[in-house]
Tab-separated table of C-alpha atoms in Angstrom:
chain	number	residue	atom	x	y	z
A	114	UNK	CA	152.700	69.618	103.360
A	115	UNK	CA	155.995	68.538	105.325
A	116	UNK	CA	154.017	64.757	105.019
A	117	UNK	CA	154.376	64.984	101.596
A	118	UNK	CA	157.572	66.404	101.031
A	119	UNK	CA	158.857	63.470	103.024
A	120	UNK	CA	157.432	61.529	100.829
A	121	UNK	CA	158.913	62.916	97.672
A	122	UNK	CA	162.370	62.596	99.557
A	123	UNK	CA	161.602	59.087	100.490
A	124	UNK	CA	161.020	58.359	96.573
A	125	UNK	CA	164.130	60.017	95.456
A	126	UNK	CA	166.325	57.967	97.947
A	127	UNK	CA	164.116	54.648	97.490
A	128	UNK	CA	164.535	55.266	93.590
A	129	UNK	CA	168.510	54.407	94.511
A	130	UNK	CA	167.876	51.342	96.115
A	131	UNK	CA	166.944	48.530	93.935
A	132	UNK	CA	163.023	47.997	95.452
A	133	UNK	CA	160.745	50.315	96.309
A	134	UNK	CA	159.067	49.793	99.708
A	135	UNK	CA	156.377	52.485	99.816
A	136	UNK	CA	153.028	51.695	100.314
A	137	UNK	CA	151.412	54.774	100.145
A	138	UNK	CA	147.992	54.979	98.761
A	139	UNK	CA	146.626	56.262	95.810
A	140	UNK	CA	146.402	59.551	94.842
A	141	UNK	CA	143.097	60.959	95.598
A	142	UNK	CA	140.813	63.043	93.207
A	143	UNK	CA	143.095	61.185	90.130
A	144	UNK	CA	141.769	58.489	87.710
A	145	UNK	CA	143.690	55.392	89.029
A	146	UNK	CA	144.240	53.437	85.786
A	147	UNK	CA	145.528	49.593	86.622
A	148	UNK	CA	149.225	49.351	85.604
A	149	UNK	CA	149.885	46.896	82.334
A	150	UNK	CA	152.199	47.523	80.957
A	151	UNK	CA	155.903	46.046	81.118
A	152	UNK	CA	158.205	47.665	83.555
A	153	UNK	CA	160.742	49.869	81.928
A	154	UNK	CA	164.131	48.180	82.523
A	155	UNK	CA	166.678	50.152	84.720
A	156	UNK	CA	169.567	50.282	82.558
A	157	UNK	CA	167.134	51.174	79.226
A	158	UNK	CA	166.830	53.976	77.529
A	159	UNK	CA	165.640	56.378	80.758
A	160	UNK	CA	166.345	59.928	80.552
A	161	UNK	CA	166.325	62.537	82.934
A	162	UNK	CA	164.435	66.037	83.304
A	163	UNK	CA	165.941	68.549	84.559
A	164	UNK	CA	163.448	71.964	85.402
A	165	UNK	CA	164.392	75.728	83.960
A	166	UNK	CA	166.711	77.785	86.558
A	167	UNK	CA	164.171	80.505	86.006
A	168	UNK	CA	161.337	78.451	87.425
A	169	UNK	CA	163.716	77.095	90.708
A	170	UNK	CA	164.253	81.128	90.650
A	171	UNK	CA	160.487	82.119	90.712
A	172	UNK	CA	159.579	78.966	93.611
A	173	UNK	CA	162.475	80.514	95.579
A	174	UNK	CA	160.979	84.570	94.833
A	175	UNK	CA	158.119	83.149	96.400
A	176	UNK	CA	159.524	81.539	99.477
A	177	UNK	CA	161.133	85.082	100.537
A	178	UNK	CA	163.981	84.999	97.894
A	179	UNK	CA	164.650	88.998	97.660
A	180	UNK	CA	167.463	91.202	96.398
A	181	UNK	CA	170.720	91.366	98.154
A	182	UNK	CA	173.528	93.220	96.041
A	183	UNK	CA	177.030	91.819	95.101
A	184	UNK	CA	175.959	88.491	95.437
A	185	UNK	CA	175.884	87.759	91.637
A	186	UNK	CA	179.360	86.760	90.211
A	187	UNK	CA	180.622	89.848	88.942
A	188	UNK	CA	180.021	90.208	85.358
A	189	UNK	CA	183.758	91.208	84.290
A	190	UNK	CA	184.459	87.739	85.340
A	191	UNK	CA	183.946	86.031	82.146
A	192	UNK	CA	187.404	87.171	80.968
A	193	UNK	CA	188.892	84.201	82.682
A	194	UNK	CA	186.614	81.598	81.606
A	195	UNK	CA	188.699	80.310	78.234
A	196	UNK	CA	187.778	76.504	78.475
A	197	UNK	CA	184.914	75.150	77.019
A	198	UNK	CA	183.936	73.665	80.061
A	199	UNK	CA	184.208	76.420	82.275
A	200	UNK	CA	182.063	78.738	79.659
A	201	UNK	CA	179.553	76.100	79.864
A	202	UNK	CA	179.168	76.275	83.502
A	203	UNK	CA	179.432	79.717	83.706
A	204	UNK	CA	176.695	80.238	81.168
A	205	UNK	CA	174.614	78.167	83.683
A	206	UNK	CA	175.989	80.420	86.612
A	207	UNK	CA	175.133	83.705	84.461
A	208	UNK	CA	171.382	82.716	83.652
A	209	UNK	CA	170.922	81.749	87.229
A	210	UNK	CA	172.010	85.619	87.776
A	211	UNK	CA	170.227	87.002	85.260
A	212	UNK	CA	166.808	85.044	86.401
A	213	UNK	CA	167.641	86.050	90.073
A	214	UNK	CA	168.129	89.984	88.487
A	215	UNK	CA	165.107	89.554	86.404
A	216	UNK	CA	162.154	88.536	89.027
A	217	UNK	CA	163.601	91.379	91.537
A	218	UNK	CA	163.052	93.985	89.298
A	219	UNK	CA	166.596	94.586	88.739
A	220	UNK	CA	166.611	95.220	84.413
A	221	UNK	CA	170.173	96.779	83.931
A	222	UNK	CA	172.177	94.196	85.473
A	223	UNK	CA	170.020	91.846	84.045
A	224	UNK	CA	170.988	93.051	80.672
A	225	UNK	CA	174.159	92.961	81.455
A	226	UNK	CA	174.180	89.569	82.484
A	227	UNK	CA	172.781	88.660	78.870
A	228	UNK	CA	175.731	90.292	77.196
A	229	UNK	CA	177.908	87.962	79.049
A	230	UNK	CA	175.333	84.748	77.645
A	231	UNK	CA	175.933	86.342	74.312
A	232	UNK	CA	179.690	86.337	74.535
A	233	UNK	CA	179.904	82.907	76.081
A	234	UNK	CA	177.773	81.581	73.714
A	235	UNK	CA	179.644	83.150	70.929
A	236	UNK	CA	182.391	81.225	71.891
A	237	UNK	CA	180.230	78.033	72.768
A	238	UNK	CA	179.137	78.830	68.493
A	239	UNK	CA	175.545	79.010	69.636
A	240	UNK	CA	175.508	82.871	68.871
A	241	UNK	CA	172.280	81.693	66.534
A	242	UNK	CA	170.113	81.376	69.776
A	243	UNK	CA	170.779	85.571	70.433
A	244	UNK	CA	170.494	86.144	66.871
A	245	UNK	CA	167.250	84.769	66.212
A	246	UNK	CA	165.310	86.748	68.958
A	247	UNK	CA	166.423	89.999	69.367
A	248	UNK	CA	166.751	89.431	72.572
A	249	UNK	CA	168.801	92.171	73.973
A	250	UNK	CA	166.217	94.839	72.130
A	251	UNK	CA	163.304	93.142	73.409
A	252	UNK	CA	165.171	93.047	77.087
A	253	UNK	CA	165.673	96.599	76.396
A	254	UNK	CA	161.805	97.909	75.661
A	255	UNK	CA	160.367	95.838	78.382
A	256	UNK	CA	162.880	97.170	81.355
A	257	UNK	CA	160.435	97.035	84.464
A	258	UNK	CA	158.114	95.018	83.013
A	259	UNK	CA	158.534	92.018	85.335
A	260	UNK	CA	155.889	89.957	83.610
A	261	UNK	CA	157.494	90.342	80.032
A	262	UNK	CA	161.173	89.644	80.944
A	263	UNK	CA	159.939	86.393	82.503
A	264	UNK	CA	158.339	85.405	79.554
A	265	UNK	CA	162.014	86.295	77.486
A	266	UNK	CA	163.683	84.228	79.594
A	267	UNK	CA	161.514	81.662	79.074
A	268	UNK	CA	161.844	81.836	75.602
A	269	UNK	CA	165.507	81.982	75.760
A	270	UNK	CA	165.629	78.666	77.598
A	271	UNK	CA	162.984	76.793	74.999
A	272	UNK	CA	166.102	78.264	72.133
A	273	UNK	CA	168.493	76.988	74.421
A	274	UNK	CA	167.370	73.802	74.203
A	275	UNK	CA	165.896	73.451	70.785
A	276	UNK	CA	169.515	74.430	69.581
A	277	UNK	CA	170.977	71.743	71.747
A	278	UNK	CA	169.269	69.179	70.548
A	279	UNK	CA	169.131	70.234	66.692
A	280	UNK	CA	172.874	70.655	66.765
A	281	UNK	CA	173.241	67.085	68.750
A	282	UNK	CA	175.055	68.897	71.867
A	283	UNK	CA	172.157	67.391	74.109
A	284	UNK	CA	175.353	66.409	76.694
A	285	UNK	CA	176.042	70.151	77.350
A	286	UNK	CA	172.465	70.530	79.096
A	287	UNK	CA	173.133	69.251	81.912
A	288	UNK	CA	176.245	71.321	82.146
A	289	UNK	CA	174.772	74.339	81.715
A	290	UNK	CA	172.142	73.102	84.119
A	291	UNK	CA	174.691	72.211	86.719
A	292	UNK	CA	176.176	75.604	86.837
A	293	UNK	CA	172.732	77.210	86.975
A	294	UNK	CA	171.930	75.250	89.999
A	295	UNK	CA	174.580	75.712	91.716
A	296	UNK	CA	174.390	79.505	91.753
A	297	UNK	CA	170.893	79.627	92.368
A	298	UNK	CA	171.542	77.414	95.438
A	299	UNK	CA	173.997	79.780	96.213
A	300	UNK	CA	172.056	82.658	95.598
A	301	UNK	CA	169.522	81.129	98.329
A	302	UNK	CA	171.204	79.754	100.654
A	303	UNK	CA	173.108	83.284	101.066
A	304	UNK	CA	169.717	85.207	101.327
A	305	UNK	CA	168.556	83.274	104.178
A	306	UNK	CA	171.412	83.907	105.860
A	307	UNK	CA	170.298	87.145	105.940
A	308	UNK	CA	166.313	86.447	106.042
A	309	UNK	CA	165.698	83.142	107.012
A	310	UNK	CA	162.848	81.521	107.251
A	311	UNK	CA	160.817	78.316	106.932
A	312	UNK	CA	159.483	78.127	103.284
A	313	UNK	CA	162.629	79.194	101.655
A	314	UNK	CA	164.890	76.100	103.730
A	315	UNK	CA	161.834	73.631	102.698
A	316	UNK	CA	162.606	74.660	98.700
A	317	UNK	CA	166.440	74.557	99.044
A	318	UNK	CA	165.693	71.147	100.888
A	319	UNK	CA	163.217	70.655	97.927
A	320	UNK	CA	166.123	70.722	95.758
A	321	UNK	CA	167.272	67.153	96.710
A	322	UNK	CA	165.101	65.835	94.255
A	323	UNK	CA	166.254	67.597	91.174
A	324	UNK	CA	170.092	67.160	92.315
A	325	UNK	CA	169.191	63.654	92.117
A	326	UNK	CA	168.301	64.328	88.697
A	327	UNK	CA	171.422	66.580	87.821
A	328	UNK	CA	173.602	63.766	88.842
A	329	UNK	CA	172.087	60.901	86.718
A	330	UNK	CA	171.737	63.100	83.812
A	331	UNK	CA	175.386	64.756	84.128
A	332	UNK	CA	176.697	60.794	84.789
A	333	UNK	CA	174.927	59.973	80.947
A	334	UNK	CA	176.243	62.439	79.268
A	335	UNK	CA	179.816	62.200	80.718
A	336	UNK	CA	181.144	59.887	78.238
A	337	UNK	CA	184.831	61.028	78.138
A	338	UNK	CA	184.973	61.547	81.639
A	339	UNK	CA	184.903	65.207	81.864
A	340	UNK	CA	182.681	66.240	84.677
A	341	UNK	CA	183.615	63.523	86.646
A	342	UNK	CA	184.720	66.162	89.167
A	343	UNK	CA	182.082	67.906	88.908
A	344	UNK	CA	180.313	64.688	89.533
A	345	UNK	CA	181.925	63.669	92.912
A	346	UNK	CA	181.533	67.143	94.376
A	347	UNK	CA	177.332	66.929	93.410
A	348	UNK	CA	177.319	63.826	94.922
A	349	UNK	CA	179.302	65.394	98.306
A	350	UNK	CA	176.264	67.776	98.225
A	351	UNK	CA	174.012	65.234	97.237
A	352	UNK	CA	174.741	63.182	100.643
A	353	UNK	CA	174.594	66.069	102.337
A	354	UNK	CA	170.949	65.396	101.986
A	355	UNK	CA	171.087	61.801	103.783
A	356	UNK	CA	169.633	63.680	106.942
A	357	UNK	CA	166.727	63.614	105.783
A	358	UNK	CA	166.119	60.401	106.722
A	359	UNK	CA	166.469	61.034	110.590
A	360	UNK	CA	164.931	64.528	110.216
A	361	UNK	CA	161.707	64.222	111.875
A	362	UNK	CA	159.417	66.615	109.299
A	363	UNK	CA	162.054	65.881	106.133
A	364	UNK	CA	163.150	69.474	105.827
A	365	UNK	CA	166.833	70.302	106.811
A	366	UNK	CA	167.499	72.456	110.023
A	367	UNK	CA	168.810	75.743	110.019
A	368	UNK	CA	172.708	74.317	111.061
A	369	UNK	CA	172.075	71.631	108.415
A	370	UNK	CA	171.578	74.356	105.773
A	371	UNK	CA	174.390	76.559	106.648
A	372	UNK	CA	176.523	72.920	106.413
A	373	UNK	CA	175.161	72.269	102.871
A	374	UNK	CA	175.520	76.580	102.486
A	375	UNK	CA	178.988	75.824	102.844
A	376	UNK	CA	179.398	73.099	100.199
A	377	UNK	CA	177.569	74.745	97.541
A	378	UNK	CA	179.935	78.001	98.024
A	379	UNK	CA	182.845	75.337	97.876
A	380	UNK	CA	181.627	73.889	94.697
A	381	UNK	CA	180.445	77.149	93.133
A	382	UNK	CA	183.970	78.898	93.780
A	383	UNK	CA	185.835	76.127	91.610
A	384	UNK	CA	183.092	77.052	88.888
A	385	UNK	CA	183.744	80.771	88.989
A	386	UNK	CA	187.247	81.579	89.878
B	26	UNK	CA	164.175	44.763	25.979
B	27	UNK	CA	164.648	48.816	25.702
B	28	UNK	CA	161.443	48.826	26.982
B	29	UNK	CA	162.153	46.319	30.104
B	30	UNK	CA	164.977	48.473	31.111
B	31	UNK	CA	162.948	51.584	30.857
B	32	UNK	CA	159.653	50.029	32.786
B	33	UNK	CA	162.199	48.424	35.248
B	34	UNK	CA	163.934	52.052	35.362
B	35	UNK	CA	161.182	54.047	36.061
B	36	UNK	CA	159.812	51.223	38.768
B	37	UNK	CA	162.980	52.149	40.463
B	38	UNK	CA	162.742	55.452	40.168
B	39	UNK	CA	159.203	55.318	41.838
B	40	UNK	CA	160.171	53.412	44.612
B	41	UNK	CA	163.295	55.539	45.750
B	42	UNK	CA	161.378	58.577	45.713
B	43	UNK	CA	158.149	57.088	47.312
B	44	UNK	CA	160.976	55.703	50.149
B	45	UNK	CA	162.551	59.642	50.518
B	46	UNK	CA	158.973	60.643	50.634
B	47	UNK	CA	158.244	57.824	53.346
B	48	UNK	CA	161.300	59.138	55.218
B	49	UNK	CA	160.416	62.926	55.053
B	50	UNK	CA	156.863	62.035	56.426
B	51	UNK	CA	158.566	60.222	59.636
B	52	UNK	CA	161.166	63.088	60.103
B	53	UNK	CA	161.738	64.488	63.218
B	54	UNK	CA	162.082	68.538	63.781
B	55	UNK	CA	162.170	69.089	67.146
B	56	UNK	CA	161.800	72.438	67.303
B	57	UNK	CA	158.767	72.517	64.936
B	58	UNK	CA	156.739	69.057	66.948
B	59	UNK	CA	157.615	71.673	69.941
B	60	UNK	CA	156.908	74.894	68.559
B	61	UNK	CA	153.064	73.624	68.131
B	62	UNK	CA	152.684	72.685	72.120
B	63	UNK	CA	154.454	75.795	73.092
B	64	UNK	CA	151.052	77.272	71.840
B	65	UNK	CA	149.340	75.296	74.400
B	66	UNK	CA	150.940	76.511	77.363
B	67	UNK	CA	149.583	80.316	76.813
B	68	UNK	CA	148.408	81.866	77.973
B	69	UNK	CA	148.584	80.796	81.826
B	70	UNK	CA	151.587	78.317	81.631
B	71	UNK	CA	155.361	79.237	81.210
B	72	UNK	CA	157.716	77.027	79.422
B	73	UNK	CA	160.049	74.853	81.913
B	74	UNK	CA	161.689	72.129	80.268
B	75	UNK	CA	161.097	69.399	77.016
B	76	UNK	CA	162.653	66.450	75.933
B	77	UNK	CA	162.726	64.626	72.294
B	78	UNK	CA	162.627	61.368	72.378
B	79	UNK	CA	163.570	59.055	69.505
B	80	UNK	CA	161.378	55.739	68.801
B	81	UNK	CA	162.752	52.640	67.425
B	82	UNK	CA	160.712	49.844	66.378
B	83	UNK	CA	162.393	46.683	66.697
B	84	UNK	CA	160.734	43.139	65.800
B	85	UNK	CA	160.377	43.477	70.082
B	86	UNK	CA	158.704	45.409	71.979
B	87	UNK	CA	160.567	47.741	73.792
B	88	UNK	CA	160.378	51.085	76.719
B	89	UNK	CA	162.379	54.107	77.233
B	90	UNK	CA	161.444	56.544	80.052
B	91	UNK	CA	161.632	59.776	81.657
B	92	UNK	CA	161.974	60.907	85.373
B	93	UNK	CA	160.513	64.114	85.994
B	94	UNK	CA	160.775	66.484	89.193
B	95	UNK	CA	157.995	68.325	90.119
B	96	UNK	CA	158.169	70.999	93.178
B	97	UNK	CA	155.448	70.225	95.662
B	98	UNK	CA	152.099	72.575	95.291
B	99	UNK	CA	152.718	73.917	91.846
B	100	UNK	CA	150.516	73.545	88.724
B	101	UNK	CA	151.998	71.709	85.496
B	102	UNK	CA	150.942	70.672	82.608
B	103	UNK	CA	152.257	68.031	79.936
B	104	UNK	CA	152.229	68.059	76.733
B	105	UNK	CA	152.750	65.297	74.142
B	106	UNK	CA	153.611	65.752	70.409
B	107	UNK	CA	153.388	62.378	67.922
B	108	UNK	CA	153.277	63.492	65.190
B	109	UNK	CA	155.844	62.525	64.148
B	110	UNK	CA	155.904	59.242	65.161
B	111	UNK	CA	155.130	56.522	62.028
B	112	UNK	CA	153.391	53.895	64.139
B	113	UNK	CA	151.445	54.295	67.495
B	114	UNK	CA	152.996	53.896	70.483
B	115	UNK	CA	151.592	53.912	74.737
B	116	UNK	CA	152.402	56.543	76.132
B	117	UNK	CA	152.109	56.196	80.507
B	118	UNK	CA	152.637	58.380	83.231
B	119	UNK	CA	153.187	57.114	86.816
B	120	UNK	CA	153.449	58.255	90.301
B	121	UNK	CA	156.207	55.976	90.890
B	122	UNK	CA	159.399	54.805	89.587
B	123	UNK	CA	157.767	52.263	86.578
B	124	UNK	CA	159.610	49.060	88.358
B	125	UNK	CA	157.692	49.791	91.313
B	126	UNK	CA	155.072	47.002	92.537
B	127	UNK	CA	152.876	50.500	94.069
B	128	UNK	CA	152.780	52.632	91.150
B	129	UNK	CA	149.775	53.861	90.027
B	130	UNK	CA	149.141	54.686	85.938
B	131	UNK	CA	147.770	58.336	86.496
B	132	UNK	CA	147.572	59.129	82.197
B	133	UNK	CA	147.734	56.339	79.513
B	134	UNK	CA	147.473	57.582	76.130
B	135	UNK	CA	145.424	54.327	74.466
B	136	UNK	CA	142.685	55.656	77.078
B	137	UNK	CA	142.177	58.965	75.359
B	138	UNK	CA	143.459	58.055	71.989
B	139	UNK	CA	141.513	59.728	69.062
B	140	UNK	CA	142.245	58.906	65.213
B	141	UNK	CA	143.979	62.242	63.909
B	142	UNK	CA	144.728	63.444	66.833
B	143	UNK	CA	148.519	63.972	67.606
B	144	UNK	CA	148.818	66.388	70.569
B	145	UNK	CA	147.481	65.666	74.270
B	146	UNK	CA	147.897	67.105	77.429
B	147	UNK	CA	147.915	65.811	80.998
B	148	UNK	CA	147.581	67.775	84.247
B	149	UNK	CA	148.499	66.421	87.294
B	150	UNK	CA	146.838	67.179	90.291
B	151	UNK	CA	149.590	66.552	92.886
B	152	UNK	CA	152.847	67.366	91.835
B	153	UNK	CA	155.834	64.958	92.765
B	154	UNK	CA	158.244	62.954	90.837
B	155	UNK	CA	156.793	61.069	88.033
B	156	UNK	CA	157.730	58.550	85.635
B	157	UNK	CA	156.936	58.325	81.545
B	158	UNK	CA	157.399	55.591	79.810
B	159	UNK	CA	157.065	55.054	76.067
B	160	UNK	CA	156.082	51.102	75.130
B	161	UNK	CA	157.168	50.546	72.076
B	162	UNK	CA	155.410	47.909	69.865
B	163	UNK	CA	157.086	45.156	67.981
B	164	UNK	CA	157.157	45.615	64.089
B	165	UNK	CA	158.866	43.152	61.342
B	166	UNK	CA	159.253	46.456	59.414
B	167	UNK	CA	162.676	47.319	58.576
B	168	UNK	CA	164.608	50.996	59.990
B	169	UNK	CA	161.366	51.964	61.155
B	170	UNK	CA	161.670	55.221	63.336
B	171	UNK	CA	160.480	58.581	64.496
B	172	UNK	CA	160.274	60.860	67.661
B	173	UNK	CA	158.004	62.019	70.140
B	174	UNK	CA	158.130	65.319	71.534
B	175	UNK	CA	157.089	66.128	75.315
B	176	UNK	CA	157.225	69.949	76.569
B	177	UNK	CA	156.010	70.500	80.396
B	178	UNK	CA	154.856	74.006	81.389
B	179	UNK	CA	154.370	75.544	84.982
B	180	UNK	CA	152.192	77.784	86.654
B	181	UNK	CA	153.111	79.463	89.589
């Protein structure tokens, strides 16, 4: 498993350099088709994925990721967020909270983390997204059903991005992605403070790859220069990750998490104050 | 003459409304081309992420891509909508980043292409970064255009 991870993190940091060196061999058990066509130029049209916070949310439930209180920015926050920037990456913050409430059971301060998306997406004039699914009622009739409130979520974040694109405000995706990811590396890199242990480290070192993804995507869409901040402190995180390469099994040590622990709380801070 | 200019009238009138019809065939909804492989993730996969991609034919052929992350051990599934593109395009997935002398093509759609078909799905069965990149053929038709709709579901 670690063998392929370090893979995976070998890709991501060979996918900076200008030539890939790898010579690993085919995938087994896949149909190996012979590669035709033309390679896909670097600087054309290449866009970049970015995964659901509820989904980074679940992979982290799984690797130990449980309930500790007051670790969720406090919901009477959102008062102070008046710029359009800072709703945008507080919406991201708030879902990552309301995910994190949502797969541990925890339905009321889940819904009240959806009132804030409401709000901030009132003033973000996306208040069609709420409006369209009922979503507080439906939050509301399925409280402890854990299986159910997933599947809202879900649906929220397919909205989410249906509305972006439809209403050509694709750049604020990434945004709103940013702020998600930050909090939920937050979120885990303060639980295994208090429960470490191994497979929860190997996600947050996981991560590496989809930061790698945040920044190219957040670097397309900054046009006017507005994250660029928010840029340059990714990218501090992002070389936090360069220890990889001496790392003997490609997952960071317990010291080397705390280190990157205390960037993300740096970066996420700025977000929420 | 009157009945030039009403022949030559009503050949106009044909022709802009077969072109709006042309370009309401070729239109893109995103939400509806994704709406119809939502359906396809039930009822074990939950919705992650999706990405519309708009096609331009130019008198060259050209690529766009996409980079996807994948977290190691977990099940996905992709999902391609083209219906709403007006011409065919490729449509290749690979292990590795497509200027890479190592990759390997793991789906191409002209493999499984099937005449009236316009949704197809690809599971991988390792998950890592991959790569998909839309070729683009050359065509000496003018403003041709459309989009192609990819939604990727998880199972945990």
């Amino acid at each position: 498993m670690k063998i392929k991870f370090i893979s995976i993190v070998f890709i991501c940091f060979a996918f900076a350099a200008c030539e890939d060196s790898t010579t690993e061999e085919p995938i087994e058990n896949e149909i190996a088709i012979e590669a035709t066509t033309e390679e896909v130029d670097q600087g054309e049209s290449l866009s970049y994925m970015l995964p659901s916070p509820l989904q980074i949310a679940e992979i982290f439930k799984n690797s130990g990721l449980n309930f500790v209180g007051d670790l969720t920015n406090p919901k009477e926050k959102i008062t102070s967020y008046n710029t359009k920037y800072s709703q945008k990456l507080n919406f991201g913050i708030y879902s990552a909270d309301m995910a994190y409430c949502i797969i541990n059971d925890q339905t009321q301060p889940a819904i009240d983390y959806l009132h804030n998306l409401k709000q901030l997406s009132e003033k973000l004039w996306m208040t069609d997204i709420f409006n369209s699914m009922g979503l507080s009622k439906r939050l509301e009739s399925n409280i402890g059903n854990h299986d159910s409130l997933t599947i809202i979520m879900a649906d929220l974040q397919i909205l989410l991005d249906d509305y972006l694109v439809d209403n050509g405000m694709g750049y604020t995706g990434p945004v709103i992605f940013a702020g998600a990811w930050i909090e939920t590396m937050y979120l885990g890199a303060e639980v295994n403070k208090t429960n470490s242990n191994e497979k929860l480290i190997y996600r947050l070192t996981e991560q590496s790859v989809v930061l790698d993804n945040l920044i190219k995507a957040l670097t397309q869409a900054d046009l006017d220069n507005d994250f660029t901040e928010l840029i340059t402190d990714l990218k501090k995180i992002d070389a936090h990750f360069d220890v990889l390469e001496t790392n003997e099994d490609g997952v960071l040590t317990e010291s080397q998490i705390n280190d990157l622990s205390i960037l993300i709380v740096q970066v996420r801070n700025k977000i929420i104050q | 003459m009157k009945k030039a200019l009403i022949y030559s009238s009503f050949a106009l009138l044909l022709s802009v409304s077969s072109a709006f019809s042309y370009i309401e065939e070729v239109q893109c909804v995103a939400s509806e081309l994704k709406a119809e492989l939502k359906q396809l993730l039930k009822p074990e996969y939950k919705y992650d992420s999706s990405q519309i991609t708009r096609v331009s034919y130019k008198k060259e052929a050209s690529q766009s891509g996409i980079e996807v992350p994948l977290f190691m051990g977990e099940k996905y599934r992709f999902l391609f909508n083209i219906a709403g593109l007006p011409k065919d395009i490729d449509i290749t997935i690979y292990d590795r980043k497509p200027t890479s002398k190592n990759k390997i093509a793991l789906f191409s759609l002209k493999d499984v292409k099937e005449e009236g078909k316009h949704i197809y799905s690809f599971e991988p069965v390792k998950s890592k970064k991959m790569y998909i990149v839309y070729s683009i053929p050359a065509t000496e038709e003018q403003n041709l255009s459309g989009c192609v709709a990819f939604l990727l579901g998880y199972k945990l």
